[in-house]
Amino acid sequence: MDVTSPVSGPWLVVGLGNPGSEYAMNRHNVGFMVADLLAERIGGRFKRAGKAQAQVVEGRIGPPGPANRRVILAKPMSYMNLSGGPVNALRDFYKVPLANVVAVHDELDIDYGILRLKLGGGDNGHNGLKSMTKAMGAEYHRVRFGIGRPPGRMQVADFVLKDFSSTERKELDYFVDRAADAVECLVIEGLERAQSTYNS
């Protein structure tokens, strides 16, 4: 099987972040921002997902026909470092193949606003990915949203839990929109096409 091509079954797109209004505009919450935009695009509203500690929206993306995909958008409500449990519970409930799971997350080692898409790999110190990989293995897709490194001697934990700067916010909507486009391309057309279009 070509792992870069879409496989059968529904897709689970997970925006990683921390629940609570105090975290809403943090750099660490860009995954939630992308998930919110995708939900808006399919005309859905997040609601609590049964026993899973997450909020979900179910819908479809893509043109009518064979490229139309069933998608579950999810935001774990467990805090970042415990994301794996809720995500794996949703994967089991909706019978989603691991290769059809997409994590959207902030990435320190990429400049602000730059996207990188990949399948599998390490967690690069990201606690959300670390928890997901521990719960279900590493062979899921990642849409990595660059936030850059902390300035000066600022600690990484402080940096990711701070809001985007006023300068960054001027372009944030554009970059979130582009990340949502990249997720849609990945789900509809496969990893290779999404990488060639959005990896910059």
Coordinates of C-alpha atoms in Angstrom, one line a residue:
M1 CA 0.0 0.0 0.0
D2 CA 1.2 3.5 -0.8
V3 CA 1.2 5.2 2.6
T4 CA 1.3 8.6 1.0
S5 CA -2.2 8.1 -0.6
P6 CA -5.5 8.3 1.2
V7 CA -6.6 5.0 2.6
S8 CA -10.2 3.9 3.2
G9 CA -12.1 4.7 6.4
P10 CA -12.9 7.9 8.2
W11 CA -10.2 10.5 9.0
L12 CA -9.6 11.8 12.5
V13 CA -8.1 15.3 12.5
V14 CA -6.8 16.3 16.0
G15 CA -6.0 19.9 16.8
L16 CA -3.6 19.9 19.8
G17 CA -3.9 22.5 22.5
N18 CA -5.0 23.1 26.1
P19 CA -8.6 23.7 27.1
G20 CA -9.6 26.9 28.8
S21 CA -10.0 30.5 27.7
E22 CA -6.7 31.5 29.3
Y23 CA -4.8 29.3 26.8
A24 CA -6.9 30.2 23.7
M25 CA -4.4 32.5 22.0
N26 CA -1.2 30.7 23.2
R27 CA 1.3 29.5 20.6
H28 CA 0.7 26.0 21.9
N29 CA -2.9 26.2 20.9
V30 CA -2.5 26.8 17.2
G31 CA -3.8 23.2 16.6
F32 CA -7.1 24.2 18.3
M33 CA -7.3 27.3 16.0
V34 CA -6.9 25.2 12.9
A35 CA -9.5 22.7 14.1
D36 CA -11.9 25.6 14.8
L37 CA -11.5 26.9 11.3
L38 CA -12.0 23.5 9.8
A39 CA -15.2 23.1 11.8
E40 CA -16.5 26.4 10.6
R41 CA -15.8 25.4 7.0
I42 CA -17.9 22.2 7.3
G43 CA -20.6 24.1 9.2
G44 CA -20.3 22.1 12.4
R45 CA -19.9 23.0 16.1
F46 CA -17.8 21.2 18.6
K47 CA -19.6 19.2 21.2
R48 CA -18.6 16.8 23.9
A49 CA -17.8 13.3 22.6
G50 CA -19.6 10.9 24.8
K51 CA -17.2 9.3 27.3
A52 CA -14.1 10.5 25.5
Q53 CA -12.4 13.5 27.1
A54 CA -12.6 15.5 23.9
Q55 CA -14.9 17.8 21.8
V56 CA -15.7 16.6 18.2
V57 CA -17.4 17.7 15.0
E58 CA -18.4 15.2 12.4
G59 CA -18.7 16.1 8.7
R60 CA -17.4 15.7 5.2
I61 CA -14.8 17.5 3.2
G62 CA -13.9 17.4 -0.5
P63 CA -16.0 17.5 -3.7
P64 CA -18.9 15.1 -4.3
G65 CA -17.7 11.7 -5.5
P66 CA -14.8 9.4 -4.6
A67 CA -12.7 12.3 -3.2
N68 CA -15.3 13.1 -0.6
R69 CA -14.1 12.1 2.9
R70 CA -15.8 11.5 6.2
V71 CA -13.9 13.5 8.8
I72 CA -14.0 13.7 12.6
L73 CA -12.4 16.9 13.9
A74 CA -11.3 16.7 17.5
K75 CA -9.9 18.8 20.3
P76 CA -8.7 16.8 23.4
M77 CA -9.9 18.4 26.6
S78 CA -7.3 16.6 28.7
Y79 CA -4.5 19.1 28.5
M80 CA -1.7 18.7 26.1
N81 CA 0.5 16.1 27.9
L82 CA -2.5 13.7 28.2
S83 CA -3.8 14.0 24.6
G84 CA -3.1 10.4 23.7
G85 CA -5.8 8.8 25.8
P86 CA -8.7 10.8 24.3
V87 CA -7.4 10.6 20.8
N88 CA -7.0 6.8 21.0
A89 CA -10.5 6.5 22.5
L90 CA -11.9 8.4 19.5
R91 CA -9.9 6.3 17.1
D92 CA -11.3 3.2 18.5
F93 CA -14.9 4.5 18.6
Y94 CA -14.9 5.8 15.0
K95 CA -12.7 2.8 13.7
V96 CA -10.1 5.1 12.2
P97 CA -6.9 3.5 10.8
L98 CA -3.8 5.0 12.4
A99 CA -2.6 6.3 9.0
N100 CA -5.9 8.3 8.8
V101 CA -5.1 10.2 12.0
V102 CA -3.7 13.8 11.6
A103 CA -2.2 15.8 14.4
V104 CA -2.1 19.6 13.9
H105 CA 0.4 21.1 16.3
D106 CA 2.9 23.9 17.0
E107 CA 6.5 23.2 16.0
L108 CA 9.5 25.1 17.6
D109 CA 12.1 24.1 15.1
I110 CA 10.3 25.7 12.1
D111 CA 10.1 29.5 11.6
Y112 CA 6.8 31.2 12.3
G113 CA 4.0 30.4 9.9
I114 CA 6.0 27.8 7.9
L115 CA 4.2 24.4 7.4
R116 CA 5.7 20.9 7.2
L117 CA 3.6 17.8 6.7
K118 CA 4.9 14.3 7.4
L119 CA 3.9 10.8 8.3
G120 CA 5.4 9.3 11.5
G121 CA 8.6 10.3 13.1
G122 CA 9.7 11.5 16.6
D123 CA 7.9 13.9 18.9
N124 CA 10.8 16.5 19.1
G125 CA 9.9 17.1 22.7
H126 CA 6.3 18.0 22.0
N127 CA 4.2 16.6 24.9
G128 CA 1.0 16.2 22.8
L129 CA 2.8 14.1 20.2
K130 CA 4.6 12.2 22.9
S131 CA 1.3 11.2 24.6
M132 CA -0.3 10.3 21.2
T133 CA 2.7 8.1 20.2
K134 CA 2.7 6.4 23.5
A135 CA -1.0 5.6 23.3
M136 CA -1.1 4.3 19.7
G137 CA 2.2 4.3 17.9
A138 CA 4.0 6.9 15.7
E139 CA 2.6 6.2 12.2
Y140 CA 0.1 9.0 12.1
H141 CA 0.3 12.2 10.0
R142 CA 1.5 15.5 11.4
V143 CA 0.8 19.0 10.2
R144 CA 3.5 21.0 11.8
F145 CA 2.9 24.7 12.2
G146 CA 6.1 26.7 12.8
I147 CA 6.2 29.0 15.8
G148 CA 10.0 29.5 15.9
R149 CA 12.3 29.3 18.9
P150 CA 12.0 31.4 22.1
P151 CA 14.0 34.7 22.0
G152 CA 17.0 35.1 24.2
R153 CA 17.0 32.9 27.3
M154 CA 13.2 32.5 27.5
Q155 CA 12.3 29.0 28.6
V156 CA 10.5 26.9 26.0
A157 CA 7.6 26.2 28.3
D158 CA 7.1 29.9 28.9
F159 CA 7.3 30.7 25.2
V160 CA 4.7 28.1 24.0
L161 CA 2.3 29.1 26.7
K162 CA 2.4 32.8 25.8
D163 CA 0.0 34.4 23.3
F164 CA 1.3 35.1 19.8
S165 CA 2.9 38.6 19.7
S166 CA 1.1 41.6 18.2
T167 CA 3.4 41.3 15.1
E168 CA 2.6 37.6 14.7
R169 CA -1.1 38.2 15.1
K170 CA -1.1 40.4 12.0
E171 CA -0.5 37.3 9.9
L172 CA -1.9 34.6 12.1
D173 CA -5.3 34.3 10.4
Y174 CA -3.6 33.9 7.0
F175 CA -1.3 31.1 8.4
V176 CA -4.1 29.3 10.2
D177 CA -6.2 29.4 7.0
R178 CA -3.3 28.0 5.0
A179 CA -2.8 25.2 7.6
A180 CA -6.5 24.3 7.3
D181 CA -6.1 24.2 3.5
A182 CA -3.1 21.8 4.0
V183 CA -5.2 19.5 6.2
E184 CA -7.9 19.4 3.6
C185 CA -5.4 18.7 0.8
L186 CA -3.8 15.9 2.9
V187 CA -7.1 14.2 3.5
I188 CA -8.5 14.5 0.0
E189 CA -5.4 14.1 -2.2
G190 CA -2.8 12.4 0.0
L191 CA 0.5 13.3 1.7
E192 CA 2.6 13.6 -1.4
R193 CA 0.4 16.2 -3.0
A194 CA 0.0 18.1 0.3
Q195 CA 3.7 18.2 0.8
S196 CA 4.5 19.4 -2.7
T197 CA 1.9 22.2 -2.3
Y198 CA 2.3 23.3 1.3
N199 CA 5.8 22.3 2.6
S200 CA 7.8 25.5 2.1

